Amino acid sequence: MLLSLSWLREFVPYEGTAQELGDKLTMLGLELEDIVRPYEAISSIVVGHVVECVDHPESDHLHLCKVDAGQGELLDIVCGAPNVAAGQKVPVALVGSTLPGGLVIKKAKLRGAPSHGMICSERELGLTEDHSGIMVLPDSAVPGTRLVDTLELDHEVLDISITPNRADCLSVLGLARETALAFKLPLTIPERPLCENGPALALPGVDIADGDACPLYAGRVVADVKIGPSPMRIRHRLHAVGVRPISNIVDVTNYILFECGQPLHSFDLDKLKGGRIHVDFAAEGERLVTLDGQERVLRAADLTIRDEGRAVALAGVMGGAETEIDDGSRNVFLESACFKPALIRKTSRRLGLSSESSYRFERGIDQCRTLWAMDRAAAMMAELSGGKVCPGICRAEPRPFTPTRITFRPERANALLGVTLSPEFDAEVLKGMGCAIEKNGDAWTVSQPSWRPDLTREADLIEEVGRVWGLDTIEPALPVIHGDLARAGEPESDFAFRMRLKRWAAGLGLNEAVNYSFVGHKDLDQLRLPRENRISIMNPLSAEQDALRTALAPGLLQTLRNNLAQGAAGLRIFEIANIFESAPRADERATGCVETGMLGLMLYGSRFDGGWPQTPGDADYADLKGIVENLQRFLHLPALEYGSHDGEHPFLLPCVDIRADGRTLGVMGRVRPDLADAFYARKDVWLAELNLEEVRALHDAAVIRFSPLPVFPPVRRDITIMAARTVRIGTVLDHIAGLRLPLLESAVLHDCFEPEGSEERNLTFRLTFRHADRTLKDAEVDKEREKVAQSLVRDLGVRV
């Protein structure tokens, strides 16, 4: 929202600087983005008086002018404008000035005549696009004074960021209320008296099909208008807040919109048919050409303004081209209405058509000032166009505004804010906001002002009191937490369990990824995930987010793409989040979907960040499996079992199932190379997804038993076997464990060598032996190792 400081001062007598006002509004929740000086580029332009103007003897269109610019002597200026004449007051750019387009004014000779400056048009000054001739100033302008002072142009405009709940601040009046409240200043609204002195024309009737969609619709007629440009003051004020001036009638609707926050629309009354206005929904497939010249295809959910048999405007968004105001318009029908914000928002977003009007209607406007703003605009139109306001209004209000009545307790406000505020201060703030208060002991009844639709509950009022007091002045203090020993034995909450997993993953050096739950159907199709269990979004934010994820892989792969695009050499990430699938009919769920907690792990590229002393190398299956097994030990899960995935996995090849105690916990493997390539991966991408519901069940069922720490040292022996590639490592480890040798503590795979062209591979296992009561001798260990070797040769057919 662009706020002109001079415009604001018409409502409140604020005398401070723009920066001080911006700082104060920021602390009230209306953040100052910038202070714009829209006319700083023409601050050096001065007023000149054309004393003499004659034709150039060497040109048929140039004029030789002598101009008094307050410099103590007349300046010779050559001007080519057709409307320049003696006696005019004009803007003059002196030698050394720089115009908004970057043109630097220098001394020059044009067709042999000296020129010491330039007489400017409105386009050359960046005020409008008018370049038909020079800008002629009022006769009251004083030569030598600055143009910006003569025209009373806005020196400073505040760019203020308005939060979606503060629609009341999308106007000068709304920000004036905040300024008056912040600085304890009186608020005065400049009056525009309305005189109904026009002919008694027949007013259109109004029919509203749905009172919820349009609680109020009203209109007035201004007759015998003359279309033309608005006065300089109006045009320049609109220009300062970023609005292009069009004509006196259209400029008034824009002016009132920024001044009061009420969107208005002007129809050419003579182009409306049937003598009635219908506020109704469009027919499916109906077409309407809007004011921007685009043909819009409407839907049955789009609210329209209609005359006899056709749509003439998209309600709250944009008017139609067939009934727009043009140079030939003589009678104006001025519309002022209130529409349901959700309807306007849906239509605006669907059509990609946003306007200043729709921006305000989407957030809610002040219904009680709808008629007041219309009368204010009608009086202004009559003043600027020479028209006359016809007596009477047409109006339909099926849903009159009823303020919300809210209970407010001063003691509750103090408890929530953590400060002690007096009831007098609370009452002063609430009254300053426009609330009506009925004091009934410790609980007050507060009526919401019509321009604050966001105030609906006690917490909203407490927030208002707190922000006016100054949230920055409240001392931070940690709340006192009382531990309850009676709850010490309760099961760990799901939140605590997930936070413990996050700390575990961070301790392994993994980075957490947080992705949207919304993905696109095309993303799920790309990973070949089934369509039958998907949940589609009825009103998606975009086409790329039209479904709920059924796996974590789409988000993790997008994270991979983003990091690779930023030049990352390796990636080690995890994500703990829910996936969503449609609930079976037999499963009675209020939401219609099943949410399942999942843990996603992804490894790509360099195993370490690089540099000494780490050895270079890329992450592989062993790294991913090691993380999964570390999780198993961390949560004290039963021993994990691995097996080939049944059938073809949608996006992993190869894919390994992870099982424990008869439960399938998840899968892990390599992302299919063709899919990985689509996400800019040039190396193998290793990914695992584990079902946290199953993991949690095994974790809760685990019984932890403690045993004494070993006292005597271990003895380790390596054994290398030559086995066919079809012999699984898990089979060898299971066989060694099945021997149940009393001195054998553990066996792990230590190394693997696969010679090229050979059907065998060399597997080295490290055996750890230990005795609980004494130190082992080498002969005992060698004997046990030999038992292992002989058993492997005899039962598995390998060679040692």
mmCIF file of C-alpha atoms in Angstrom, residues 25-276:
data_model
loop_
_atom_site.group_PDB
_atom_site.id
_atom_site.type_symbol
_atom_site.label_atom_id
_atom_site.label_comp_id
_atom_site.label_asym_id
_atom_site.label_seq_id
_atom_site.Cartn_x
_atom_site.Cartn_y
_atom_site.Cartn_z
ATOM 1 C CA LEU A 25 3.548 1.695 11.943
ATOM 2 C CA THR A 26 6.128 -1.091 11.709
ATOM 3 C CA MET A 27 5.939 -1.655 15.452
ATOM 4 C CA LEU A 28 2.148 -1.778 15.102
ATOM 5 C CA GLY A 29 2.447 -4.632 12.609
ATOM 6 C CA LEU A 30 2.336 -2.599 9.372
ATOM 7 C CA GLU A 31 5.873 -2.933 8.083
ATOM 8 C CA LEU A 32 7.503 -0.047 6.251
ATOM 9 C CA GLU A 33 9.116 -1.408 3.087
ATOM 10 C CA ASP A 34 10.461 1.831 1.629
ATOM 11 C CA ILE A 35 10.039 5.593 1.473
ATOM 12 C CA VAL A 36 9.491 6.615 -2.143
ATOM 13 C CA ARG A 37 10.072 10.135 -3.436
ATOM 14 C CA PRO A 38 8.135 9.967 -6.710
ATOM 15 C CA TYR A 39 9.007 13.470 -7.953
ATOM 16 C CA GLU A 40 12.591 13.704 -6.798
ATOM 17 C CA ALA A 41 13.736 13.472 -10.447
ATOM 18 C CA ILE A 42 12.013 16.789 -11.272
ATOM 19 C CA SER A 43 12.879 18.616 -8.056
ATOM 20 C CA SER A 44 15.137 20.985 -10.046
ATOM 21 C CA ILE A 45 12.385 22.005 -12.493
ATOM 22 C CA VAL A 46 11.191 25.571 -11.926
ATOM 23 C CA VAL A 47 8.229 27.672 -13.015
ATOM 24 C CA GLY A 48 8.828 29.980 -15.966
ATOM 25 C CA HIS A 49 6.827 32.842 -17.470
ATOM 26 C CA VAL A 50 6.863 33.072 -21.266
ATOM 27 C CA VAL A 51 7.334 36.830 -21.766
ATOM 28 C CA GLU A 52 7.732 36.711 -25.534
ATOM 29 C CA CYS A 53 7.148 34.049 -28.200
ATOM 30 C CA VAL A 54 7.884 34.479 -31.922
ATOM 31 C CA ASP A 55 8.326 32.088 -34.812
ATOM 32 C CA HIS A 56 11.833 30.871 -35.632
ATOM 33 C CA PRO A 57 12.930 32.512 -38.917
ATOM 34 C CA GLU A 58 14.653 29.304 -40.091
ATOM 35 C CA SER A 59 11.925 26.799 -39.121
ATOM 36 C CA ASP A 60 8.219 26.329 -39.678
ATOM 37 C CA HIS A 61 7.550 24.709 -36.283
ATOM 38 C CA LEU A 62 10.114 26.107 -33.829
ATOM 39 C CA HIS A 63 9.484 29.146 -31.628
ATOM 40 C CA LEU A 64 11.896 31.613 -30.053
ATOM 41 C CA CYS A 65 10.846 32.306 -26.476
ATOM 42 C CA LYS A 66 12.083 34.657 -23.808
ATOM 43 C CA VAL A 67 11.306 33.160 -20.435
ATOM 44 C CA ASP A 68 11.445 34.597 -16.938
ATOM 45 C CA ALA A 69 12.536 31.653 -14.752
ATOM 46 C CA GLY A 70 13.434 33.728 -11.714
ATOM 47 C CA GLN A 71 17.130 33.844 -12.620
ATOM 48 C CA GLY A 72 17.396 37.627 -12.722
ATOM 49 C CA GLU A 73 17.411 37.773 -16.520
ATOM 50 C CA LEU A 74 15.289 36.462 -19.353
ATOM 51 C CA LEU A 75 16.378 33.145 -20.843
ATOM 52 C CA ASP A 76 16.377 32.454 -24.576
ATOM 53 C CA ILE A 77 14.720 29.055 -25.114
ATOM 54 C CA VAL A 78 13.842 27.430 -28.429
ATOM 55 C CA CYS A 79 10.614 25.419 -28.172
ATOM 56 C CA GLY A 80 8.904 23.228 -30.787
ATOM 57 C CA ALA A 81 5.567 22.707 -28.975
ATOM 58 C CA PRO A 82 2.531 23.835 -30.992
ATOM 59 C CA ASN A 83 0.719 25.262 -27.952
ATOM 60 C CA VAL A 84 3.453 27.529 -26.569
ATOM 61 C CA ALA A 85 2.398 31.170 -26.345
ATOM 62 C CA ALA A 86 3.320 34.395 -24.650
ATOM 63 C CA GLY A 87 1.884 34.920 -21.183
ATOM 64 C CA GLN A 88 1.900 31.267 -20.216
ATOM 65 C CA LYS A 89 3.295 29.837 -16.989
ATOM 66 C CA VAL A 90 5.303 26.718 -17.889
ATOM 67 C CA PRO A 91 7.754 24.224 -16.332
ATOM 68 C CA VAL A 92 11.351 24.993 -17.280
ATOM 69 C CA ALA A 93 14.384 22.715 -17.056
ATOM 70 C CA LEU A 94 17.419 24.926 -16.544
ATOM 71 C CA VAL A 95 20.873 24.223 -17.952
ATOM 72 C CA GLY A 96 22.429 21.392 -15.921
ATOM 73 C CA SER A 97 19.115 19.761 -15.028
ATOM 74 C CA THR A 98 18.496 16.060 -15.698
ATOM 75 C CA LEU A 99 15.043 14.930 -16.784
ATOM 76 C CA PRO A 100 13.495 11.590 -15.648
ATOM 77 C CA GLY A 101 14.420 9.963 -18.966
ATOM 78 C CA GLY A 102 18.110 10.768 -18.378
ATOM 79 C CA LEU A 103 18.303 13.756 -20.737
ATOM 80 C CA VAL A 104 20.796 16.363 -19.488
ATOM 81 C CA ILE A 105 19.928 19.951 -20.424
ATOM 82 C CA LYS A 106 22.856 21.837 -21.952
ATOM 83 C CA LYS A 107 23.372 25.105 -23.756
ATOM 84 C CA ALA A 108 22.658 24.583 -27.449
ATOM 85 C CA LYS A 109 21.973 26.261 -30.773
ATOM 86 C CA LEU A 110 18.936 25.208 -32.793
ATOM 87 C CA ARG A 111 18.953 26.432 -36.386
ATOM 88 C CA GLY A 112 21.369 29.135 -35.290
ATOM 89 C CA ALA A 113 19.317 30.365 -32.316
ATOM 90 C CA PRO A 114 20.703 29.943 -28.771
ATOM 91 C CA SER A 115 18.693 27.916 -26.266
ATOM 92 C CA HIS A 116 19.408 28.039 -22.515
ATOM 93 C CA GLY A 117 16.940 25.545 -21.125
ATOM 94 C CA MET A 118 13.884 23.552 -22.069
ATOM 95 C CA ILE A 119 10.131 24.048 -21.696
ATOM 96 C CA CYS A 120 8.733 20.606 -20.767
ATOM 97 C CA SER A 121 5.664 18.536 -21.535
ATOM 98 C CA GLU A 122 3.993 16.263 -18.960
ATOM 99 C CA ARG A 123 5.550 13.144 -20.513
ATOM 100 C CA GLU A 124 9.047 14.653 -20.412
ATOM 101 C CA LEU A 125 8.472 15.284 -16.705
ATOM 102 C CA GLY A 126 7.255 11.721 -16.166
ATOM 103 C CA LEU A 127 3.829 12.895 -14.985
ATOM 104 C CA THR A 128 1.595 11.458 -17.721
ATOM 105 C CA GLU A 129 1.910 10.155 -21.271
ATOM 106 C CA ASP A 130 0.600 13.431 -22.742
ATOM 107 C CA HIS A 131 3.092 14.752 -25.304
ATOM 108 C CA SER A 132 0.726 16.822 -27.432
ATOM 109 C CA GLY A 133 2.281 20.018 -26.186
ATOM 110 C CA ILE A 134 3.997 21.708 -23.283
ATOM 111 C CA MET A 135 2.482 21.655 -19.820
ATOM 112 C CA VAL A 136 0.654 24.890 -19.057
ATOM 113 C CA LEU A 137 0.535 25.840 -15.382
ATOM 114 C CA PRO A 138 -2.083 27.943 -13.535
ATOM 115 C CA ASP A 139 -1.704 31.712 -13.761
ATOM 116 C CA SER A 140 -1.110 31.827 -10.005
ATOM 117 C CA ALA A 141 2.267 30.058 -10.393
ATOM 118 C CA VAL A 142 5.245 32.252 -9.394
ATOM 119 C CA PRO A 143 8.268 32.257 -11.752
ATOM 120 C CA GLY A 144 11.396 30.775 -10.186
ATOM 121 C CA THR A 145 9.615 28.595 -7.641
ATOM 122 C CA ARG A 146 10.046 24.837 -7.749
ATOM 123 C CA LEU A 147 7.456 23.005 -9.816
ATOM 124 C CA VAL A 148 6.905 20.345 -7.127
ATOM 125 C CA ASP A 149 5.996 23.076 -4.631
ATOM 126 C CA THR A 150 3.748 24.945 -7.060
ATOM 127 C CA LEU A 151 1.748 21.816 -7.915
ATOM 128 C CA GLU A 152 1.834 20.577 -4.299
ATOM 129 C CA LEU A 153 3.245 17.257 -5.471
ATOM 130 C CA ASP A 154 3.858 14.519 -2.939
ATOM 131 C CA HIS A 155 7.392 14.721 -1.639
ATOM 132 C CA GLU A 156 7.296 11.412 0.260
ATOM 133 C CA VAL A 157 5.214 8.268 -0.227
ATOM 134 C CA LEU A 158 5.461 5.364 2.215
ATOM 135 C CA ASP A 159 5.410 1.829 0.827
ATOM 136 C CA ILE A 160 3.761 -0.178 3.615
ATOM 137 C CA SER A 161 3.335 -3.941 3.646
ATOM 138 C CA ILE A 162 -0.187 -4.853 4.751
ATOM 139 C CA THR A 163 -0.838 -8.281 6.239
ATOM 140 C CA PRO A 164 -3.816 -10.212 4.775
ATOM 141 C CA ASN A 165 -5.960 -9.750 7.904
ATOM 142 C CA ARG A 166 -5.687 -5.931 7.856
ATOM 143 C CA ALA A 167 -7.836 -5.096 4.836
ATOM 144 C CA ASP A 168 -8.925 -1.930 6.638
ATOM 145 C CA CYS A 169 -5.432 -0.492 6.128
ATOM 146 C CA LEU A 170 -5.609 -0.672 2.331
ATOM 147 C CA SER A 171 -6.652 2.984 2.221
ATOM 148 C CA VAL A 172 -5.542 6.387 3.424
ATOM 149 C CA LEU A 173 -8.482 6.429 5.854
ATOM 150 C CA GLY A 174 -7.458 3.092 7.354
ATOM 151 C CA LEU A 175 -3.844 4.133 7.843
ATOM 152 C CA ALA A 176 -5.034 7.468 9.211
ATOM 153 C CA ARG A 177 -6.945 5.537 11.904
ATOM 154 C CA GLU A 178 -3.745 3.704 12.820
ATOM 155 C CA THR A 179 -1.763 6.949 12.879
ATOM 156 C CA ALA A 180 -4.346 8.648 15.068
ATOM 157 C CA LEU A 181 -4.320 5.680 17.445
ATOM 158 C CA ALA A 182 -0.527 5.497 17.589
ATOM 159 C CA PHE A 183 0.129 9.217 18.150
ATOM 160 C CA LYS A 184 -3.146 10.037 19.991
ATOM 161 C CA LEU A 185 -4.221 12.474 17.289
ATOM 162 C CA PRO A 186 -7.755 13.459 16.267
ATOM 163 C CA LEU A 187 -9.148 11.854 13.121
ATOM 164 C CA THR A 188 -11.035 14.192 10.784
ATOM 165 C CA ILE A 189 -12.593 13.061 7.515
ATOM 166 C CA PRO A 190 -12.810 15.881 4.936
ATOM 167 C CA GLU A 191 -16.442 16.317 3.963
ATOM 168 C CA ARG A 192 -17.704 16.356 0.379
ATOM 169 C CA PRO A 193 -21.299 17.652 0.473
ATOM 170 C CA LEU A 194 -23.658 15.951 -1.948
ATOM 171 C CA CYS A 195 -26.215 18.009 -3.826
ATOM 172 C CA GLU A 196 -28.941 16.058 -5.630
ATOM 173 C CA ASN A 197 -29.773 18.700 -8.244
ATOM 174 C CA GLY A 198 -29.916 16.505 -11.338
ATOM 175 C CA PRO A 199 -32.905 15.402 -13.406
ATOM 176 C CA ALA A 200 -35.166 12.730 -11.954
ATOM 177 C CA LEU A 201 -34.021 9.893 -14.197
ATOM 178 C CA ALA A 202 -35.405 6.403 -13.727
ATOM 179 C CA LEU A 203 -32.971 4.444 -11.565
ATOM 180 C CA PRO A 204 -32.236 0.798 -12.440
ATOM 181 C CA GLY A 205 -33.785 -1.805 -10.163
ATOM 182 C CA VAL A 206 -31.495 -4.250 -8.355
ATOM 183 C CA ASP A 207 -31.946 -8.011 -8.012
ATOM 184 C CA ILE A 208 -29.502 -10.127 -5.971
ATOM 185 C CA ALA A 209 -29.693 -13.885 -6.542
ATOM 186 C CA ASP A 210 -27.604 -14.903 -3.518
ATOM 187 C CA GLY A 211 -27.432 -12.711 -0.418
ATOM 188 C CA ASP A 212 -24.345 -14.500 0.884
ATOM 189 C CA ALA A 213 -22.476 -13.760 -2.357
ATOM 190 C CA CYS A 214 -23.528 -10.087 -2.376
ATOM 191 C CA PRO A 215 -24.733 -8.702 0.976
ATOM 192 C CA LEU A 216 -25.164 -5.184 -0.431
ATOM 193 C CA TYR A 217 -25.455 -3.599 -3.865
ATOM 194 C CA ALA A 218 -26.222 0.076 -4.470
ATOM 195 C CA GLY A 219 -25.969 2.601 -7.270
ATOM 196 C CA ARG A 220 -26.373 6.274 -8.138
ATOM 197 C CA VAL A 221 -26.756 8.184 -11.389
ATOM 198 C CA VAL A 222 -24.716 11.251 -12.304
ATOM 199 C CA ALA A 223 -26.217 12.947 -15.375
ATOM 200 C CA ASP A 224 -24.899 15.352 -17.989
ATOM 201 C CA VAL A 225 -21.230 14.677 -17.316
ATOM 202 C CA LYS A 226 -18.489 15.879 -19.616
ATOM 203 C CA ILE A 227 -15.615 13.446 -19.986
ATOM 204 C CA GLY A 228 -12.179 15.038 -19.817
ATOM 205 C CA PRO A 229 -8.915 14.979 -17.907
ATOM 206 C CA SER A 230 -8.934 15.344 -14.145
ATOM 207 C CA PRO A 231 -7.405 18.402 -12.510
ATOM 208 C CA MET A 232 -3.638 18.315 -12.053
ATOM 209 C CA ARG A 233 -3.878 17.726 -8.310
ATOM 210 C CA ILE A 234 -5.987 14.590 -8.750
ATOM 211 C CA ARG A 235 -3.869 13.216 -11.602
ATOM 212 C CA HIS A 236 -0.590 13.805 -9.822
ATOM 213 C CA ARG A 237 -1.823 12.309 -6.556
ATOM 214 C CA LEU A 238 -2.917 9.142 -8.369
ATOM 215 C CA HIS A 239 0.389 9.047 -10.219
ATOM 216 C CA ALA A 240 2.250 9.221 -6.907
ATOM 217 C CA VAL A 241 0.531 6.047 -5.660
ATOM 218 C CA GLY A 242 1.132 4.161 -8.900
ATOM 219 C CA VAL A 243 -2.188 4.646 -10.738
ATOM 220 C CA ARG A 244 -2.374 5.878 -14.335
ATOM 221 C CA PRO A 245 -4.875 8.739 -14.736
ATOM 222 C CA ILE A 246 -7.516 8.031 -17.414
ATOM 223 C CA SER A 247 -10.424 10.468 -17.230
ATOM 224 C CA ASN A 248 -12.243 12.512 -14.617
ATOM 225 C CA ILE A 249 -14.934 9.834 -14.045
ATOM 226 C CA VAL A 250 -12.588 6.842 -13.866
ATOM 227 C CA ASP A 251 -10.052 8.785 -11.810
ATOM 228 C CA VAL A 252 -12.691 9.506 -9.175
ATOM 229 C CA THR A 253 -13.378 5.791 -8.628
ATOM 230 C CA ASN A 254 -9.647 5.152 -8.236
ATOM 231 C CA TYR A 255 -9.249 8.154 -5.959
ATOM 232 C CA ILE A 256 -12.037 7.020 -3.611
ATOM 233 C CA LEU A 257 -10.677 3.468 -3.655
ATOM 234 C CA PHE A 258 -7.305 4.611 -2.328
ATOM 235 C CA GLU A 259 -8.794 7.208 -0.021
ATOM 236 C CA CYS A 260 -11.561 5.144 1.600
ATOM 237 C CA GLY A 261 -10.849 1.531 0.608
ATOM 238 C CA GLN A 262 -14.186 1.096 -1.194
ATOM 239 C CA PRO A 263 -13.903 -0.221 -4.772
ATOM 240 C CA LEU A 264 -16.346 1.458 -7.173
ATOM 241 C CA HIS A 265 -17.226 0.999 -10.821
ATOM 242 C CA SER A 266 -18.724 3.375 -13.357
ATOM 243 C CA PHE A 267 -21.036 2.163 -16.144
ATOM 244 C CA ASP A 268 -22.267 4.161 -19.084
ATOM 245 C CA LEU A 269 -25.947 4.250 -18.117
ATOM 246 C CA ASP A 270 -27.056 4.585 -21.731
ATOM 247 C CA LYS A 271 -25.323 1.283 -22.605
ATOM 248 C CA LEU A 272 -27.122 -0.717 -19.911
ATOM 249 C CA LYS A 273 -30.177 -2.575 -21.167
ATOM 250 C CA GLY A 274 -33.475 -3.458 -19.573
ATOM 251 C CA GLY A 275 -33.580 -0.974 -16.708
ATOM 252 C CA ARG A 276 -32.508 -3.541 -14.077
#
